[in-house]
PDB file of C-alpha atoms in Angstrom:
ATOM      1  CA  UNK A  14      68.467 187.466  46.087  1.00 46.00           C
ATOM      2  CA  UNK A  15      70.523 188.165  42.756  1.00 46.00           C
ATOM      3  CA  UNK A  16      73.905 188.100  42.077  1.00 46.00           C
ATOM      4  CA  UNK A  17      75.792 191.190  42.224  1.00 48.00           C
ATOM      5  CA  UNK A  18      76.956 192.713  39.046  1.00 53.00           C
ATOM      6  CA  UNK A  19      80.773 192.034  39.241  1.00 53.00           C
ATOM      7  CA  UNK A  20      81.626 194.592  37.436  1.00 64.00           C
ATOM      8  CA  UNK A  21      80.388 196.518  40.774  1.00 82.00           C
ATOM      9  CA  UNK A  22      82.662 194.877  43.313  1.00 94.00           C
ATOM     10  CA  UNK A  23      86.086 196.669  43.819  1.00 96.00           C
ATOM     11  CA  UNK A  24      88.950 194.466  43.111  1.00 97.00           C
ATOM     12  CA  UNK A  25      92.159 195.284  44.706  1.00 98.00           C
ATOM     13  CA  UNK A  26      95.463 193.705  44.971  1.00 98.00           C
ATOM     14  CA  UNK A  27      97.650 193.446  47.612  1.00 98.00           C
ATOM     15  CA  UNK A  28     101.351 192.667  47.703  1.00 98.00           C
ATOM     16  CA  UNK A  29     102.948 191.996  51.168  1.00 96.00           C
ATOM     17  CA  UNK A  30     103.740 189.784  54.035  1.00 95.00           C
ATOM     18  CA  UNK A  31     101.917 186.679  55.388  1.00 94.00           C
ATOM     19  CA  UNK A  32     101.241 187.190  58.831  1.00 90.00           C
ATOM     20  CA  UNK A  33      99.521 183.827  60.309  1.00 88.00           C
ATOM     21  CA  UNK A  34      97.983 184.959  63.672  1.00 84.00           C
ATOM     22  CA  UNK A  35      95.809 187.768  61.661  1.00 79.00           C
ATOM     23  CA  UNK A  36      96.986 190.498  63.199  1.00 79.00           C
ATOM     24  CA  UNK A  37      98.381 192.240  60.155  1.00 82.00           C
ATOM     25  CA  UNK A  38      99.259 192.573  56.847  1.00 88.00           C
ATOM     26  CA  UNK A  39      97.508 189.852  53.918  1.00 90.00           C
ATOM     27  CA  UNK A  40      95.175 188.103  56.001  1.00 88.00           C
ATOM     28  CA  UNK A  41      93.682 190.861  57.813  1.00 88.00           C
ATOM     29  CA  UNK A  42      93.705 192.955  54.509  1.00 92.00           C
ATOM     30  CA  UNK A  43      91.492 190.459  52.922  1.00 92.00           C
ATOM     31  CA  UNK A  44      88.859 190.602  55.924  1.00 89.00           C
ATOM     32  CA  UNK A  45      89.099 194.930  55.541  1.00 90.00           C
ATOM     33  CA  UNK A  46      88.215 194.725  51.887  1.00 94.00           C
ATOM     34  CA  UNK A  47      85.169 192.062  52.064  1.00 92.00           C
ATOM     35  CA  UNK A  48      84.044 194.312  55.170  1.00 89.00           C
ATOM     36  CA  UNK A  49      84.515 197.235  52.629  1.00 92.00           C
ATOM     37  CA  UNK A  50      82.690 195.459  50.258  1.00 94.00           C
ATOM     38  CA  UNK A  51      85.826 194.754  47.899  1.00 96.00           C
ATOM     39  CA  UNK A  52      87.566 191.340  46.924  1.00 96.00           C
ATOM     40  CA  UNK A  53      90.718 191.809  47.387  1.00 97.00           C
ATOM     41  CA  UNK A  54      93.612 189.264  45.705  1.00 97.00           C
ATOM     42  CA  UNK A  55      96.796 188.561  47.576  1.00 97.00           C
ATOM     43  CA  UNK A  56     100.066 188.040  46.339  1.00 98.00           C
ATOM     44  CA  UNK A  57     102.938 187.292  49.502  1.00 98.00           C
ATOM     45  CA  UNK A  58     106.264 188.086  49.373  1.00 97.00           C
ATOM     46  CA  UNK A  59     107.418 186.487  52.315  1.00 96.00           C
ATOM     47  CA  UNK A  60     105.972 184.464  55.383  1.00 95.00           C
ATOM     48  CA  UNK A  61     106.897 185.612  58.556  1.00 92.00           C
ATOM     49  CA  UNK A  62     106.430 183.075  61.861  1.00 92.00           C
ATOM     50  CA  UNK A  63     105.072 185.061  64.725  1.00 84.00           C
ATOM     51  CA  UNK A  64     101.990 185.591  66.936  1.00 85.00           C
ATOM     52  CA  UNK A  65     100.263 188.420  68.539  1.00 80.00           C
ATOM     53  CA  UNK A  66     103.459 189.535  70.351  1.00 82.00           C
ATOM     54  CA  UNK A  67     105.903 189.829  67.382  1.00 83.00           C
ATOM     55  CA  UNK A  68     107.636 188.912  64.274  1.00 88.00           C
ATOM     56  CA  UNK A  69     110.466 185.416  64.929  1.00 89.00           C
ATOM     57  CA  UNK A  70     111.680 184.848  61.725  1.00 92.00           C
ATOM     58  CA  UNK A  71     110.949 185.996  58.257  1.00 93.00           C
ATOM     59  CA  UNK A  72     110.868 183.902  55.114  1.00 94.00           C
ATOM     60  CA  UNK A  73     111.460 185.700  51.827  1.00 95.00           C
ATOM     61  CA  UNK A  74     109.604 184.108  48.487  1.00 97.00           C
ATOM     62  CA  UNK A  75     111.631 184.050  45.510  1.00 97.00           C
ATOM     63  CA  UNK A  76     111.151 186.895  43.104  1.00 97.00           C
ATOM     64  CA  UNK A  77     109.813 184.742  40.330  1.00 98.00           C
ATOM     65  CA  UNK A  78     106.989 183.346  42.487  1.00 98.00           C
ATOM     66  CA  UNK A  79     105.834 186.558  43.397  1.00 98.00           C
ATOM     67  CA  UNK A  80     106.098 187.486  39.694  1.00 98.00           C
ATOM     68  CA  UNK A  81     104.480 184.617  38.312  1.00 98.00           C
ATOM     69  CA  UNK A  82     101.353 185.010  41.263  1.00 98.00           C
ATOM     70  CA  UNK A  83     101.248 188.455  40.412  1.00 98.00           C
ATOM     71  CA  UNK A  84     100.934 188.044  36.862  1.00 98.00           C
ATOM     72  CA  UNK A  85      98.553 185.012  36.977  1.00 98.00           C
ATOM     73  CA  UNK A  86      95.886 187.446  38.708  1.00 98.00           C
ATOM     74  CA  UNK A  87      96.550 190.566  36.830  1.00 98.00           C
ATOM     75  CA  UNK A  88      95.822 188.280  33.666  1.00 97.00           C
ATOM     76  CA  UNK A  89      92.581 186.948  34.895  1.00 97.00           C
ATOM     77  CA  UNK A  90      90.904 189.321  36.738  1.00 96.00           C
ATOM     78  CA  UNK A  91      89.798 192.782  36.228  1.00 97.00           C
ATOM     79  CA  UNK A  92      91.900 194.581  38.849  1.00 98.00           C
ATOM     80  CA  UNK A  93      91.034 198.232  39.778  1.00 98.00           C
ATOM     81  CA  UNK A  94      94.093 199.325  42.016  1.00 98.00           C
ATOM     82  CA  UNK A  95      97.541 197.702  43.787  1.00 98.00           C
ATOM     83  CA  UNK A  96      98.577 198.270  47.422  1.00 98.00           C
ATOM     84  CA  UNK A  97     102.178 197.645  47.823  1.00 98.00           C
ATOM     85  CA  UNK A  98     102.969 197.073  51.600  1.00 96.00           C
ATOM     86  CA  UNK A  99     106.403 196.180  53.309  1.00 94.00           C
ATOM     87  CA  UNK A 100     109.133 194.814  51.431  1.00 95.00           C
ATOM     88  CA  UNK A 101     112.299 193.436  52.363  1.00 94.00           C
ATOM     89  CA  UNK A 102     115.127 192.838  49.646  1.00 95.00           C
ATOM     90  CA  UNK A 103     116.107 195.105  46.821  1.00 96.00           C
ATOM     91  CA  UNK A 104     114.936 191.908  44.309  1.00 97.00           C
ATOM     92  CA  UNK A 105     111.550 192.089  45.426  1.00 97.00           C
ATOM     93  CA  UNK A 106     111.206 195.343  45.065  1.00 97.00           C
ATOM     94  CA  UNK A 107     112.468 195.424  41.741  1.00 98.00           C
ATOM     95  CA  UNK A 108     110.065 192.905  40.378  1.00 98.00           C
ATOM     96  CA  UNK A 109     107.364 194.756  42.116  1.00 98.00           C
ATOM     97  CA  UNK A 110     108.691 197.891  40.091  1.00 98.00           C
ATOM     98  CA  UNK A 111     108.231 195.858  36.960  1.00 98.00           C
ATOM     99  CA  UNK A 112     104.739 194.938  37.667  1.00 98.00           C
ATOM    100  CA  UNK A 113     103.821 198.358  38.898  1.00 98.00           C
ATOM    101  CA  UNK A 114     105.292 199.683  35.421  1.00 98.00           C
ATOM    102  CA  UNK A 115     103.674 196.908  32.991  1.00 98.00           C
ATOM    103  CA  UNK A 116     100.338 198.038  34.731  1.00 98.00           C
ATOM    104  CA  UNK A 117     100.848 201.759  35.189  1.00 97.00           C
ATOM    105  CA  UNK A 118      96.984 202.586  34.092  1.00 97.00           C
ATOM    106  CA  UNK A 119      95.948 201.073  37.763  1.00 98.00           C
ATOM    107  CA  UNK A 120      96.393 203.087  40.965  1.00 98.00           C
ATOM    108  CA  UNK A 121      99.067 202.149  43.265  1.00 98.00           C
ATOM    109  CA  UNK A 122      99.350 202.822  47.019  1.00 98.00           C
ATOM    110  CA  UNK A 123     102.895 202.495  48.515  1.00 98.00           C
ATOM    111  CA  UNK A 124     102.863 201.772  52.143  1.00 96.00           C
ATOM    112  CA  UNK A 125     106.787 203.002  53.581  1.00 96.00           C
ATOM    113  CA  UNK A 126     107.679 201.058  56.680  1.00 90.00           C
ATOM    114  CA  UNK A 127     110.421 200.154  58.475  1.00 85.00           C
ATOM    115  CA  UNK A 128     111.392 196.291  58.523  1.00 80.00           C
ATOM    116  CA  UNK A 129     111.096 194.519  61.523  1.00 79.00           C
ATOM    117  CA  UNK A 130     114.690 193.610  63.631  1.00 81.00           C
ATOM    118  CA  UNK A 131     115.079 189.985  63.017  1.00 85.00           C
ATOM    119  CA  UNK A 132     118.277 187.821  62.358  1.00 86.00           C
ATOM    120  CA  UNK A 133     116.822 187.105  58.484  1.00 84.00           C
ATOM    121  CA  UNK A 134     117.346 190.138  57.344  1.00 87.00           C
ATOM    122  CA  UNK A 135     120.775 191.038  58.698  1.00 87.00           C
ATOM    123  CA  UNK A 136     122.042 189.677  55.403  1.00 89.00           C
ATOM    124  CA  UNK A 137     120.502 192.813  53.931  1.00 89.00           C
ATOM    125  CA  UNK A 138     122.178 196.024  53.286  1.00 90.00           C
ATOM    126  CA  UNK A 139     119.312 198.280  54.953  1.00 87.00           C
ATOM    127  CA  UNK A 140     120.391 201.462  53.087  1.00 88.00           C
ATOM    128  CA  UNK A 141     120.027 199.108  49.228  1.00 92.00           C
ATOM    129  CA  UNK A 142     116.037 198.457  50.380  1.00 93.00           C
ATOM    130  CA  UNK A 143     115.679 201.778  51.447  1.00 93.00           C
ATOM    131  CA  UNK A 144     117.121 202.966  48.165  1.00 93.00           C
ATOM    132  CA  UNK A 145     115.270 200.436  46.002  1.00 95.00           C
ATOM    133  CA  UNK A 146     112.112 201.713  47.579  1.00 96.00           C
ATOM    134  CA  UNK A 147     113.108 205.287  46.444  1.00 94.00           C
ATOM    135  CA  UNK A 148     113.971 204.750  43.141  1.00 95.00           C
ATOM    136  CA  UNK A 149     112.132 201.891  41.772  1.00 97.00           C
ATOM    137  CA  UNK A 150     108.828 201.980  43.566  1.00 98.00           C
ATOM    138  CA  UNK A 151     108.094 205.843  45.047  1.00 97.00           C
ATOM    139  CA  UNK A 152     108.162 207.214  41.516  1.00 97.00           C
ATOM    140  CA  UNK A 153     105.372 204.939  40.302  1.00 97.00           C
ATOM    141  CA  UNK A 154     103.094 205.511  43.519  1.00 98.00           C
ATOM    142  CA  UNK A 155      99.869 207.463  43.108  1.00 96.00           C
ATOM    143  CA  UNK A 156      99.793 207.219  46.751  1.00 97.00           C
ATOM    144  CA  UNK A 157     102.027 207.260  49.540  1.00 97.00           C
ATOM    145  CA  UNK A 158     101.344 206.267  53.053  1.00 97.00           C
ATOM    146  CA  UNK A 159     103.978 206.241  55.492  1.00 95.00           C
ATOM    147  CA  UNK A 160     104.567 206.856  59.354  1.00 92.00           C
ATOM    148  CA  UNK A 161     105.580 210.564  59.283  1.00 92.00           C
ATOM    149  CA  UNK A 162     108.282 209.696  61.733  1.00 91.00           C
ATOM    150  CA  UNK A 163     109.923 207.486  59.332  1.00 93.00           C
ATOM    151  CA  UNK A 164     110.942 209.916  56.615  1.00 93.00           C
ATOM    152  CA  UNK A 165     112.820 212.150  59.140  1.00 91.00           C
ATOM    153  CA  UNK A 166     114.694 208.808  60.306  1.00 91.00           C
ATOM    154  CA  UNK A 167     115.653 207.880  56.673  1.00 91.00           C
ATOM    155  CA  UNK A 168     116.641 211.584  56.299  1.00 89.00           C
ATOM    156  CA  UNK A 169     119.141 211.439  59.676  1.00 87.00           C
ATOM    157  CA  UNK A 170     120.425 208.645  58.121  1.00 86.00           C
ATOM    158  CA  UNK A 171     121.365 210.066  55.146  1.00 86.00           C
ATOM    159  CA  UNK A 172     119.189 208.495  53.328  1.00 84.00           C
ATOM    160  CA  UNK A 173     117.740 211.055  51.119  1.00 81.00           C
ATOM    161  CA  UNK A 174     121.028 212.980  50.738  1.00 60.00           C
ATOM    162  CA  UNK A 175     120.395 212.445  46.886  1.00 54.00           C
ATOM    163  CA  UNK A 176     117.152 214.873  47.535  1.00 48.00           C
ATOM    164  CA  UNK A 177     116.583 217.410  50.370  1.00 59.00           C
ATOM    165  CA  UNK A 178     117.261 215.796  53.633  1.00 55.00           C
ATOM    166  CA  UNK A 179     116.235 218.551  55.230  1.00 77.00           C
ATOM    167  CA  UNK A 180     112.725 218.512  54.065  1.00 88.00           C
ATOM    168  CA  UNK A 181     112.096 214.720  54.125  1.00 92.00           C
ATOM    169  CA  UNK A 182     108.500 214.779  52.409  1.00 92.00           C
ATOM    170  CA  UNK A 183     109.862 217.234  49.881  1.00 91.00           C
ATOM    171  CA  UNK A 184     112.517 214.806  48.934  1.00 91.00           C
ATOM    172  CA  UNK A 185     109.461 211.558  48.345  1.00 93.00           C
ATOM    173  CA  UNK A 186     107.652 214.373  45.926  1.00 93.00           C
ATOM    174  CA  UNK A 187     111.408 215.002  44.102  1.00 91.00           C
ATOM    175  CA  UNK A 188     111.576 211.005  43.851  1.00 92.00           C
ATOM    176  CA  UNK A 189     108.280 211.028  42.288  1.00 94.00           C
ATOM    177  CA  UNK A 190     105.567 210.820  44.975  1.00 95.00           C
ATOM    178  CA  UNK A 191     102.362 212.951  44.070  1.00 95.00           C
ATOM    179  CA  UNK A 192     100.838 212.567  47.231  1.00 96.00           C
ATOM    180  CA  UNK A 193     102.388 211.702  50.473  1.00 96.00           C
ATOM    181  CA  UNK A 194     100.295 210.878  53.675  1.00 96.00           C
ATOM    182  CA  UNK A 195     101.819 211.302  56.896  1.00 94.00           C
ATOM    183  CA  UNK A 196     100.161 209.240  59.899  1.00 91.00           C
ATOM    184  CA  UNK A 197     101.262 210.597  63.506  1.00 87.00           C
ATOM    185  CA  UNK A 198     102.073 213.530  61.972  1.00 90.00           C
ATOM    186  CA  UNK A 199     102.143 216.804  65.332  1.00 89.00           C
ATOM    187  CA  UNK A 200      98.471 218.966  64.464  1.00 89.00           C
ATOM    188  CA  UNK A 201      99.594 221.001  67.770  1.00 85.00           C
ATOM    189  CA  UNK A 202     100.277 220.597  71.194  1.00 84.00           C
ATOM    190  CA  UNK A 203      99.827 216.959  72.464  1.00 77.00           C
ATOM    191  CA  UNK A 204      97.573 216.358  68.998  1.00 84.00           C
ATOM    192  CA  UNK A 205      98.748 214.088  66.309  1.00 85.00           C
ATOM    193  CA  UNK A 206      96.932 212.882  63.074  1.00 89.00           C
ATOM    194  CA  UNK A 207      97.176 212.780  59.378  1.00 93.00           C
ATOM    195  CA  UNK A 208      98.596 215.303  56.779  1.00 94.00           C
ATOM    196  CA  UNK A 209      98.279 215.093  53.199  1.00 95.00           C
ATOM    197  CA  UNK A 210     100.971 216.518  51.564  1.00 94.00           C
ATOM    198  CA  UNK A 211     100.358 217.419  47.938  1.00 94.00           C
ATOM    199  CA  UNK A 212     103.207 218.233  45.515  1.00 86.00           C
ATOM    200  CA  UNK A 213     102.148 221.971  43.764  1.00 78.00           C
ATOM    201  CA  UNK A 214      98.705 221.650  45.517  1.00 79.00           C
ATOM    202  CA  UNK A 215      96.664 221.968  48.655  1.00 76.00           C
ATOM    203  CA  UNK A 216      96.740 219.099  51.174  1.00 86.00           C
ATOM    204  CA  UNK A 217      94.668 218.355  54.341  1.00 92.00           C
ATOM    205  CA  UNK A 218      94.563 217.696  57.635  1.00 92.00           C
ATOM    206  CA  UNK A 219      92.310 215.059  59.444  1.00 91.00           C
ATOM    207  CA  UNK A 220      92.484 213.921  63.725  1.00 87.00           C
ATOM    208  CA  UNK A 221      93.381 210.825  63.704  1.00 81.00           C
ATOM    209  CA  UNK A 222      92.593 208.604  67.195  1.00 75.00           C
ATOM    210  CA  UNK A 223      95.575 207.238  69.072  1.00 70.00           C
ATOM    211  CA  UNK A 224      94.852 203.679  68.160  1.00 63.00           C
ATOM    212  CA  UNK A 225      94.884 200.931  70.625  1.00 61.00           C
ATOM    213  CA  UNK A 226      95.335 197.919  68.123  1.00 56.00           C
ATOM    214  CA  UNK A 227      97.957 198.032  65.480  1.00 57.00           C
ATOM    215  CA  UNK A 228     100.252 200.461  66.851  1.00 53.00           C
ATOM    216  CA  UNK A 229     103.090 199.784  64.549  1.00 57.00           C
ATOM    217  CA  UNK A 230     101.089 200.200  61.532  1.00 68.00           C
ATOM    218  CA  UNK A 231      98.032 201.740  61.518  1.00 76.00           C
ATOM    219  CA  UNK A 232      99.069 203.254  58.092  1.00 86.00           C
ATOM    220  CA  UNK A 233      98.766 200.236  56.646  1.00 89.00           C
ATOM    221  CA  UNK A 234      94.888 199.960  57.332  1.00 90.00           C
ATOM    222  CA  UNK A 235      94.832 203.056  56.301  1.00 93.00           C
ATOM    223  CA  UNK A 236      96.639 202.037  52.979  1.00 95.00           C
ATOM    224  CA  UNK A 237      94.045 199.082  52.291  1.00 95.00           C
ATOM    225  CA  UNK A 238      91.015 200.892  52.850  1.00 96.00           C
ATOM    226  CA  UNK A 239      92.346 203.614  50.468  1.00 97.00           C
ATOM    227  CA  UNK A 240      93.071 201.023  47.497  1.00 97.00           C
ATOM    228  CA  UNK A 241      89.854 199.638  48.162  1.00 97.00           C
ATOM    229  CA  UNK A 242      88.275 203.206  47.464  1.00 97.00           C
ATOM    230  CA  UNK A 243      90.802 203.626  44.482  1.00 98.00           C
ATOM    231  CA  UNK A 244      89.475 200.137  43.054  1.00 97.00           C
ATOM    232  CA  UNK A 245      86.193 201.503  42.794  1.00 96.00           C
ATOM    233  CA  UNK A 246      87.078 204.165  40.804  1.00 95.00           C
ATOM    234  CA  UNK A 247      87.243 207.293  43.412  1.00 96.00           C
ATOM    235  CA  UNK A 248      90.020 209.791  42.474  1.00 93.00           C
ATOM    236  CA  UNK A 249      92.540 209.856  45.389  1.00 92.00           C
ATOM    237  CA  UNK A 250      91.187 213.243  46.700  1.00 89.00           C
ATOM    238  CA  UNK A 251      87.778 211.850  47.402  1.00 93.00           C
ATOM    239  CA  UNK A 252      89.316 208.447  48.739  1.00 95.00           C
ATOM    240  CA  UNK A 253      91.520 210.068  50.936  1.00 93.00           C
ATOM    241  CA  UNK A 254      88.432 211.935  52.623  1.00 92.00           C
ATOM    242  CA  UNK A 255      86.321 208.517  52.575  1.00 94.00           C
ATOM    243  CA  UNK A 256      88.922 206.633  53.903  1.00 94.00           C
ATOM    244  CA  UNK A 257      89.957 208.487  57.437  1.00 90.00           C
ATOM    245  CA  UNK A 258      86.383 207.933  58.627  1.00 91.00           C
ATOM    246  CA  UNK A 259      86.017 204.474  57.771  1.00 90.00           C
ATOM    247  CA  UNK A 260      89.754 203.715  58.874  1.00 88.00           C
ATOM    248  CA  UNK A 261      88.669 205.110  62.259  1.00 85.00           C
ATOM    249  CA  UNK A 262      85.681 203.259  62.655  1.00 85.00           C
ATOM    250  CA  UNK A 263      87.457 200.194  62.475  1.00 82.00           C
ATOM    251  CA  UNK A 264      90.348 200.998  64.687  1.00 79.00           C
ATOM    252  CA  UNK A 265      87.483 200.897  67.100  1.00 77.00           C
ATOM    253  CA  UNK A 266      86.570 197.391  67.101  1.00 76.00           C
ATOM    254  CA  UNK A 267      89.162 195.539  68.526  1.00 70.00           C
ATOM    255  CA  UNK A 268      90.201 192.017  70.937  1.00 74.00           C
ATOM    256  CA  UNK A 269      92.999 190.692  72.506  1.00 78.00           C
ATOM    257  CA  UNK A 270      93.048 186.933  71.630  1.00 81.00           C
ATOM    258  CA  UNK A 271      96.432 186.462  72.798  1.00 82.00           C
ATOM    259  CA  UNK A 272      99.937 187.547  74.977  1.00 82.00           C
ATOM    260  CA  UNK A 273     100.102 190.440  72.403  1.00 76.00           C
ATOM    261  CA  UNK A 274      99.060 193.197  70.415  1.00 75.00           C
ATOM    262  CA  UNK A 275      95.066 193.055  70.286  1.00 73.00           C
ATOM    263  CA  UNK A 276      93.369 193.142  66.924  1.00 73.00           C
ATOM    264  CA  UNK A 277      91.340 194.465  64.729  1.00 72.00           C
ATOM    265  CA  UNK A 278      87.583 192.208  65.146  1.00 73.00           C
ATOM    266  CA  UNK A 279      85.589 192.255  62.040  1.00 63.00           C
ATOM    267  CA  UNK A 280      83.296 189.326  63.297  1.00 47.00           C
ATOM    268  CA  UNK A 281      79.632 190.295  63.560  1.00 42.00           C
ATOM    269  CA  UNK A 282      79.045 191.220  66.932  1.00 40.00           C
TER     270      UNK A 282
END
């Protein structure tokens, strides 16, 4: 069988936590984008020590390792599109900014979430991440994905009092956001799903399944499968509409290895 042309496999990266039981985040990523057909590179910004059933302790990675990882792979490889998924500390997020700036010709996808509640960050002023995240990294996104409940809780907090903190996802498009998808955004009466919200253009709406594995952050599978799309050269629209259906599929497959959360099973059956 020959080798395939490389110039034909998608090549993402990824910037985010290292979660060692699989469950989420870098080493689950990876898995998504070989299943997707992609080869995705990794960069971590911290290492957190958990299992299935949560996050313990969180170890943050200096700011010039992640710069210097980032750069070595951006400098060697042919990379079609970034994800950018949680972050932690105002320093990281600025040298993400940086990056995301030097490279501004490749897509980015901005995953919003919330951090997790664990005594390493409590030396963190939550409102300076949350504001870093605004400022530096939001304007630079081609694509935001974010649990739509978490906009209206950074707005209650008075955290988008410098935009319209009455209309949260109006206040990401005044920061800079083009497009903004919602996950667990209300469709009607006991329905939730996703909502694209497009600054000065139409959006969409898609069902989106109640998922049974990765309940905290299905956005963030979500988010990969979209850069994946991105990295092969789709324009967001069309990657947006490929990416609910194959996002779905694999919330389907699922185990439960462990005391916790099951996970997403990408195994051959």
């Amino acid at each position: 069988m020959p080798a395939p042309d490389p110039a034909s496999i998608p090549l993402p990266l990824i910037f985010g936590p290292f979660d060692p039981s699989g469950a989420s985040h870098l080493p689950i990523d990876a898995v998504i984008c070989a299943g997707l057909g992609a080869h995705a590179g990794t960069v971590a910004t911290a290492i957190h020590v958990q299992d299935t059933a949560g996050v313990e302790t969180i170890q943050r990675l200096p700011a010039e390792l992640i710069d210097d990882q980032a750069r070595c792979l951006l400098e060697d490889i042919p990379i079609g599109a970034l994800k950018i998924g949680p972050q932690y500390d105002p320093e990281s997020i600025a040298t993400l900014a940086q990056i995301a700036a030097d490279y501004s010709n490749l897509p980015l996808v901005l995953q919003l979430s919330a951090p997790p509640l664990v005594p390493d960050l409590e030396d963190l002023d939550p409102e300076e991440t949350v504001g870093a995240l605004l400022e530096l990294l939001v304007p630079q996104a081609h694509l935001v994905v974010v649990d739509a409940r978490l906009p209206e809780q950074w707005a209650g907090q008075g955290l988008l009092s410098s935009a319209r903190a009455g209309d949260p996802v109006g206040a990401l498009h005044e920061f800079g956001a083009p497009l903004v998808l919602c996950c667990n955004a209300p469709l009607g009466p006991g329905l939730n799903g996703l909502v694209l919200h497009a600054h000065d253009q139409a959006g969409g709406r898609w069902p989106w399944p109640a998922p049974r594995v990765r309940t905290g952050d299905a956005e963030s599978l979500l988010a990969t499968v979209l850069c994946c799309l991105l990295a092969r050269g789709l324009a967001p629209a069309d990657a947006i509409a490929q990416a609910v259906p194959a996002a779905t599929a694999l919330l389907e497959r699922h185990f439960h290895p462990g005391m916790g959360q099951r996970i997403l099973r990408h195994a051959a059956s």
